[in-house]
Structures are given as C-alpha cells and as structure tokens.
Amino acid sequence: MRFMVLVPASKESETGKLPTAEVLKEMQKFNEELVKAGVMLAGDGLQPSSKGARVTFQGGKKTVTDGPFTESKELISGFWIWQCKSMEEAVEWVKRAPFGKSGDERVTVELRQIFELADFAPSDPGGDILRKDAELRTRMAK
C-alpha cells in the first residue's frame, strides 16, 4: 500500500523561514531510515503559499487565486510518499518523525492511502481506462 504523508505548514514555514541546520539533520536522518527500510518512495518540502496559486473550478469557469492563503491550518509544507504493508505500519513510521520536539510545538501529520489502479476496476469493467493509465505510467517512468 502506498500512503501520502502530509506535513502541515506552520507560521514559520509560511514566512519562508528555513529550518535550522539541526532540524534539517534530524529530518535527513529520518529520511535515511525510511529509505534504508524501503519505505520512502518520494518526499519534498514545499515553498510557502505566497509562492503558490489555487485554481477553482465552478460552473464551467476557472478562477485563479494567487497566494498567500490565510488559513494556515489547511496548508501543507511538505509531503512523503511511502510504501507500507498497512496503515498501522505507516502510523508507526510517522510516530518516529522528528516533529513536536520544541516547547509547545504541535504538529498533526495526516496520512492518506493512495488509490492503486486495481481500486478503479469496478468503474472500468472492460479494463480500457486501466490499460491506458498503465501505459501512461510506463511512459512517465522513462
């Protein structure tokens, strides 16, 4: 099973303040453990929302809103994609992440299971969509 692990933004990350060298070293050590265990497939930090945009689709119209976005509780500052045997395993890995170590810092990390192609089989009885998607993924991997 694959999981997306969403790391929330903070007031500091939204200002563009970079983590300290100590924090980066702790995160690098954690990432190395994930890679060594064959768990981490991808992961990156994100620029603040001031460098982002949102596109809203409604009634056939598309509206672009440039950042920054005010609801920091709804923003993410980074992500991982992990391969784990179960949600329980993914949760155990998250518990090892180097968050919430300073003072009153509160960090709530969200885990979401990623759909696999086979999950869509009921919507594609003939398999045409799944075949085309598999071909597309093969091309992306090159």
PDB file of C-alpha atoms in Angstrom:
ATOM      1  CA  MET A   1       0.000   0.000   0.000  1.00  0.00           C
ATOM      2  CA  ARG A   2       1.159   3.497  -0.746  1.00  0.00           C
ATOM      3  CA  PHE A   3       0.474   6.424   1.524  1.00  0.00           C
ATOM      4  CA  MET A   4       0.820  10.159   1.162  1.00  0.00           C
ATOM      5  CA  VAL A   5       2.042  11.735   4.357  1.00  0.00           C
ATOM      6  CA  LEU A   6       1.102  15.413   4.582  1.00  0.00           C
ATOM      7  CA  VAL A   7       3.166  17.685   6.807  1.00  0.00           C
ATOM      8  CA  PRO A   8       1.282  20.830   7.824  1.00  0.00           C
ATOM      9  CA  ALA A   9       2.564  24.341   7.312  1.00  0.00           C
ATOM     10  CA  SER A  10       3.397  26.500  10.302  1.00  0.00           C
ATOM     11  CA  LYS A  11       3.535  30.249  10.791  1.00  0.00           C
ATOM     12  CA  GLU A  12       7.301  29.994  10.362  1.00  0.00           C
ATOM     13  CA  SER A  13       7.191  27.929   7.170  1.00  0.00           C
ATOM     14  CA  GLU A  14       4.631  30.323   5.700  1.00  0.00           C
ATOM     15  CA  THR A  15       7.018  33.250   6.215  1.00  0.00           C
ATOM     16  CA  GLY A  16       9.607  31.392   4.154  1.00  0.00           C
ATOM     17  CA  LYS A  17      11.873  30.869   7.177  1.00  0.00           C
ATOM     18  CA  LEU A  18      14.111  27.877   6.513  1.00  0.00           C
ATOM     19  CA  PRO A  19      14.624  25.172   9.122  1.00  0.00           C
ATOM     20  CA  THR A  20      17.819  25.250  11.168  1.00  0.00           C
ATOM     21  CA  ALA A  21      20.730  23.001  10.252  1.00  0.00           C
ATOM     22  CA  GLU A  22      19.906  20.878  13.312  1.00  0.00           C
ATOM     23  CA  VAL A  23      16.310  20.337  12.175  1.00  0.00           C
ATOM     24  CA  LEU A  24      17.482  19.512   8.639  1.00  0.00           C
ATOM     25  CA  LYS A  25      19.977  16.959  10.002  1.00  0.00           C
ATOM     26  CA  GLU A  26      17.245  15.283  12.086  1.00  0.00           C
ATOM     27  CA  MET A  27      14.940  15.108   9.068  1.00  0.00           C
ATOM     28  CA  GLN A  28      17.740  13.784   6.876  1.00  0.00           C
ATOM     29  CA  LYS A  29      18.466  11.053   9.423  1.00  0.00           C
ATOM     30  CA  PHE A  30      14.774  10.093   9.493  1.00  0.00           C
ATOM     31  CA  ASN A  31      14.619  10.071   5.676  1.00  0.00           C
ATOM     32  CA  GLU A  32      17.697   7.841   5.568  1.00  0.00           C
ATOM     33  CA  GLU A  33      15.933   5.362   7.894  1.00  0.00           C
ATOM     34  CA  LEU A  34      12.873   5.409   5.634  1.00  0.00           C
ATOM     35  CA  VAL A  35      14.969   4.787   2.513  1.00  0.00           C
ATOM     36  CA  LYS A  36      17.002   2.036   4.172  1.00  0.00           C
ATOM     37  CA  ALA A  37      13.754   0.278   5.176  1.00  0.00           C
ATOM     38  CA  GLY A  38      12.382   0.589   1.618  1.00  0.00           C
ATOM     39  CA  VAL A  39       9.503   2.780   2.808  1.00  0.00           C
ATOM     40  CA  MET A  40      10.204   6.168   1.223  1.00  0.00           C
ATOM     41  CA  LEU A  41       9.312   6.491  -2.465  1.00  0.00           C
ATOM     42  CA  ALA A  42       9.342  10.302  -2.634  1.00  0.00           C
ATOM     43  CA  GLY A  43       9.306  13.359  -0.438  1.00  0.00           C
ATOM     44  CA  ASP A  44       9.884  17.076  -0.579  1.00  0.00           C
ATOM     45  CA  GLY A  45       9.334  20.323   1.247  1.00  0.00           C
ATOM     46  CA  LEU A  46       7.128  22.987  -0.275  1.00  0.00           C
ATOM     47  CA  GLN A  47       7.668  26.712  -0.703  1.00  0.00           C
ATOM     48  CA  PRO A  48       5.290  28.979   1.278  1.00  0.00           C
ATOM     49  CA  SER A  49       1.808  29.579  -0.094  1.00  0.00           C
ATOM     50  CA  SER A  50       2.870  33.123  -1.058  1.00  0.00           C
ATOM     51  CA  LYS A  51       4.638  31.462  -3.982  1.00  0.00           C
ATOM     52  CA  GLY A  52       1.611  29.347  -4.892  1.00  0.00           C
ATOM     53  CA  ALA A  53      -1.764  29.654  -6.563  1.00  0.00           C
ATOM     54  CA  ARG A  54      -5.139  27.958  -6.383  1.00  0.00           C
ATOM     55  CA  VAL A  55      -7.414  27.278  -9.320  1.00  0.00           C
ATOM     56  CA  THR A  56     -11.124  26.988  -8.524  1.00  0.00           C
ATOM     57  CA  PHE A  57     -13.462  25.258 -10.980  1.00  0.00           C
ATOM     58  CA  GLN A  58     -17.149  26.120 -10.767  1.00  0.00           C
ATOM     59  CA  GLY A  59     -19.935  26.255 -13.298  1.00  0.00           C
ATOM     60  CA  GLY A  60     -17.564  25.840 -16.221  1.00  0.00           C
ATOM     61  CA  LYS A  61     -15.400  28.753 -15.053  1.00  0.00           C
ATOM     62  CA  LYS A  62     -11.862  28.691 -13.717  1.00  0.00           C
ATOM     63  CA  THR A  63     -10.719  31.250 -11.173  1.00  0.00           C
ATOM     64  CA  VAL A  64      -7.067  31.666 -10.212  1.00  0.00           C
ATOM     65  CA  THR A  65      -6.202  32.948  -6.746  1.00  0.00           C
ATOM     66  CA  ASP A  66      -2.586  33.810  -6.034  1.00  0.00           C
ATOM     67  CA  GLY A  67      -1.106  33.079  -2.608  1.00  0.00           C
ATOM     68  CA  PRO A  68      -0.559  33.655   0.195  1.00  0.00           C
ATOM     69  CA  PHE A  69      -3.520  31.810   1.647  1.00  0.00           C
ATOM     70  CA  THR A  70      -4.810  32.847   5.035  1.00  0.00           C
ATOM     71  CA  GLU A  71      -5.958  29.533   6.520  1.00  0.00           C
ATOM     72  CA  SER A  72      -2.597  28.100   7.539  1.00  0.00           C
ATOM     73  CA  LYS A  73      -4.344  25.142   9.210  1.00  0.00           C
ATOM     74  CA  GLU A  74      -5.265  23.922   5.726  1.00  0.00           C
ATOM     75  CA  LEU A  75      -1.810  24.299   4.189  1.00  0.00           C
ATOM     76  CA  ILE A  76       0.963  21.764   3.841  1.00  0.00           C
ATOM     77  CA  SER A  77       4.687  22.448   3.937  1.00  0.00           C
ATOM     78  CA  GLY A  78       5.889  19.064   2.787  1.00  0.00           C
ATOM     79  CA  PHE A  79       4.998  15.515   1.904  1.00  0.00           C
ATOM     80  CA  TRP A  80       6.264  11.977   1.612  1.00  0.00           C
ATOM     81  CA  ILE A  81       5.016   9.049  -0.399  1.00  0.00           C
ATOM     82  CA  TRP A  82       5.610   5.813   1.455  1.00  0.00           C
ATOM     83  CA  GLN A  83       5.205   2.135   0.652  1.00  0.00           C
ATOM     84  CA  CYS A  84       3.999   0.267   3.756  1.00  0.00           C
ATOM     85  CA  LYS A  85       2.271  -3.032   4.442  1.00  0.00           C
ATOM     86  CA  SER A  86      -0.578  -1.335   6.328  1.00  0.00           C
ATOM     87  CA  MET A  87      -1.886   1.907   7.764  1.00  0.00           C
ATOM     88  CA  GLU A  88      -0.620   0.711  11.129  1.00  0.00           C
ATOM     89  CA  GLU A  89       2.931   0.436   9.793  1.00  0.00           C
ATOM     90  CA  ALA A  90       2.690   3.930   8.274  1.00  0.00           C
ATOM     91  CA  VAL A  91       1.440   5.332  11.591  1.00  0.00           C
ATOM     92  CA  GLU A  92       4.355   3.692  13.409  1.00  0.00           C
ATOM     93  CA  TRP A  93       6.794   5.359  10.992  1.00  0.00           C
ATOM     94  CA  VAL A  94       5.132   8.765  11.471  1.00  0.00           C
ATOM     95  CA  LYS A  95       5.487   8.413  15.227  1.00  0.00           C
ATOM     96  CA  ARG A  96       9.270   8.288  14.689  1.00  0.00           C
ATOM     97  CA  ALA A  97       9.333  11.566  12.724  1.00  0.00           C
ATOM     98  CA  PRO A  98      11.263  14.424  14.359  1.00  0.00           C
ATOM     99  CA  PHE A  99       8.288  16.714  14.990  1.00  0.00           C
ATOM    100  CA  GLY A 100       6.953  18.401  18.113  1.00  0.00           C
ATOM    101  CA  LYS A 101      10.258  18.452  19.965  1.00  0.00           C
ATOM    102  CA  SER A 102      10.405  22.116  20.907  1.00  0.00           C
ATOM    103  CA  GLY A 103       8.272  23.715  23.598  1.00  0.00           C
ATOM    104  CA  ASP A 104       4.585  23.849  22.810  1.00  0.00           C
ATOM    105  CA  GLU A 105       5.056  22.978  19.142  1.00  0.00           C
ATOM    106  CA  ARG A 106       2.076  20.921  17.998  1.00  0.00           C
ATOM    107  CA  VAL A 107       2.249  19.146  14.657  1.00  0.00           C
ATOM    108  CA  THR A 108      -0.535  16.958  13.272  1.00  0.00           C
ATOM    109  CA  VAL A 109       0.634  14.873  10.335  1.00  0.00           C
ATOM    110  CA  GLU A 110      -2.031  13.421   8.030  1.00  0.00           C
ATOM    111  CA  LEU A 111      -1.718  10.036   6.332  1.00  0.00           C
ATOM    112  CA  ARG A 112      -3.849   9.129   3.330  1.00  0.00           C
ATOM    113  CA  GLN A 113      -3.815   5.851   1.444  1.00  0.00           C
ATOM    114  CA  ILE A 114      -3.223   6.303  -2.273  1.00  0.00           C
ATOM    115  CA  PHE A 115      -5.566   4.590  -4.732  1.00  0.00           C
ATOM    116  CA  GLU A 116      -3.982   1.818  -6.753  1.00  0.00           C
ATOM    117  CA  LEU A 117      -5.094   1.128 -10.339  1.00  0.00           C
ATOM    118  CA  ALA A 118      -6.905  -2.034  -9.275  1.00  0.00           C
ATOM    119  CA  ASP A 119      -9.119   0.022  -6.957  1.00  0.00           C
ATOM    120  CA  PHE A 120     -10.776   1.531 -10.043  1.00  0.00           C
ATOM    121  CA  ALA A 121     -11.642  -1.796 -11.692  1.00  0.00           C
ATOM    122  CA  PRO A 122     -15.364  -1.569 -10.784  1.00  0.00           C
ATOM    123  CA  SER A 123     -15.586   1.725 -12.725  1.00  0.00           C
ATOM    124  CA  ASP A 124     -13.823   0.228 -15.768  1.00  0.00           C
ATOM    125  CA  PRO A 125     -15.278  -3.259 -16.411  1.00  0.00           C
ATOM    126  CA  GLY A 126     -13.582  -3.555 -19.822  1.00  0.00           C
ATOM    127  CA  GLY A 127     -10.192  -2.511 -18.471  1.00  0.00           C
ATOM    128  CA  ASP A 128      -9.566   0.069 -21.217  1.00  0.00           C
ATOM    129  CA  ILE A 129      -9.007   3.001 -18.871  1.00  0.00           C
ATOM    130  CA  LEU A 130      -6.706   0.970 -16.633  1.00  0.00           C
ATOM    131  CA  ARG A 131      -4.632  -0.241 -19.610  1.00  0.00           C
ATOM    132  CA  LYS A 132      -4.202   3.310 -20.901  1.00  0.00           C
ATOM    133  CA  ASP A 133      -3.293   4.525 -17.426  1.00  0.00           C
ATOM    134  CA  ALA A 134      -0.690   1.749 -17.063  1.00  0.00           C
ATOM    135  CA  GLU A 135       0.808   2.779 -20.434  1.00  0.00           C
ATOM    136  CA  LEU A 136       0.925   6.402 -19.314  1.00  0.00           C
ATOM    137  CA  ARG A 137       2.684   5.463 -16.061  1.00  0.00           C
ATOM    138  CA  THR A 138       5.245   3.449 -18.040  1.00  0.00           C
ATOM    139  CA  ARG A 139       5.957   6.482 -20.240  1.00  0.00           C
ATOM    140  CA  MET A 140       6.272   8.739 -17.171  1.00  0.00           C
ATOM    141  CA  ALA A 141       8.844   6.392 -15.635  1.00  0.00           C
ATOM    142  CA  LYS A 142      11.203   6.788 -18.619  1.00  0.00           C
TER     143      LYS A 142
END
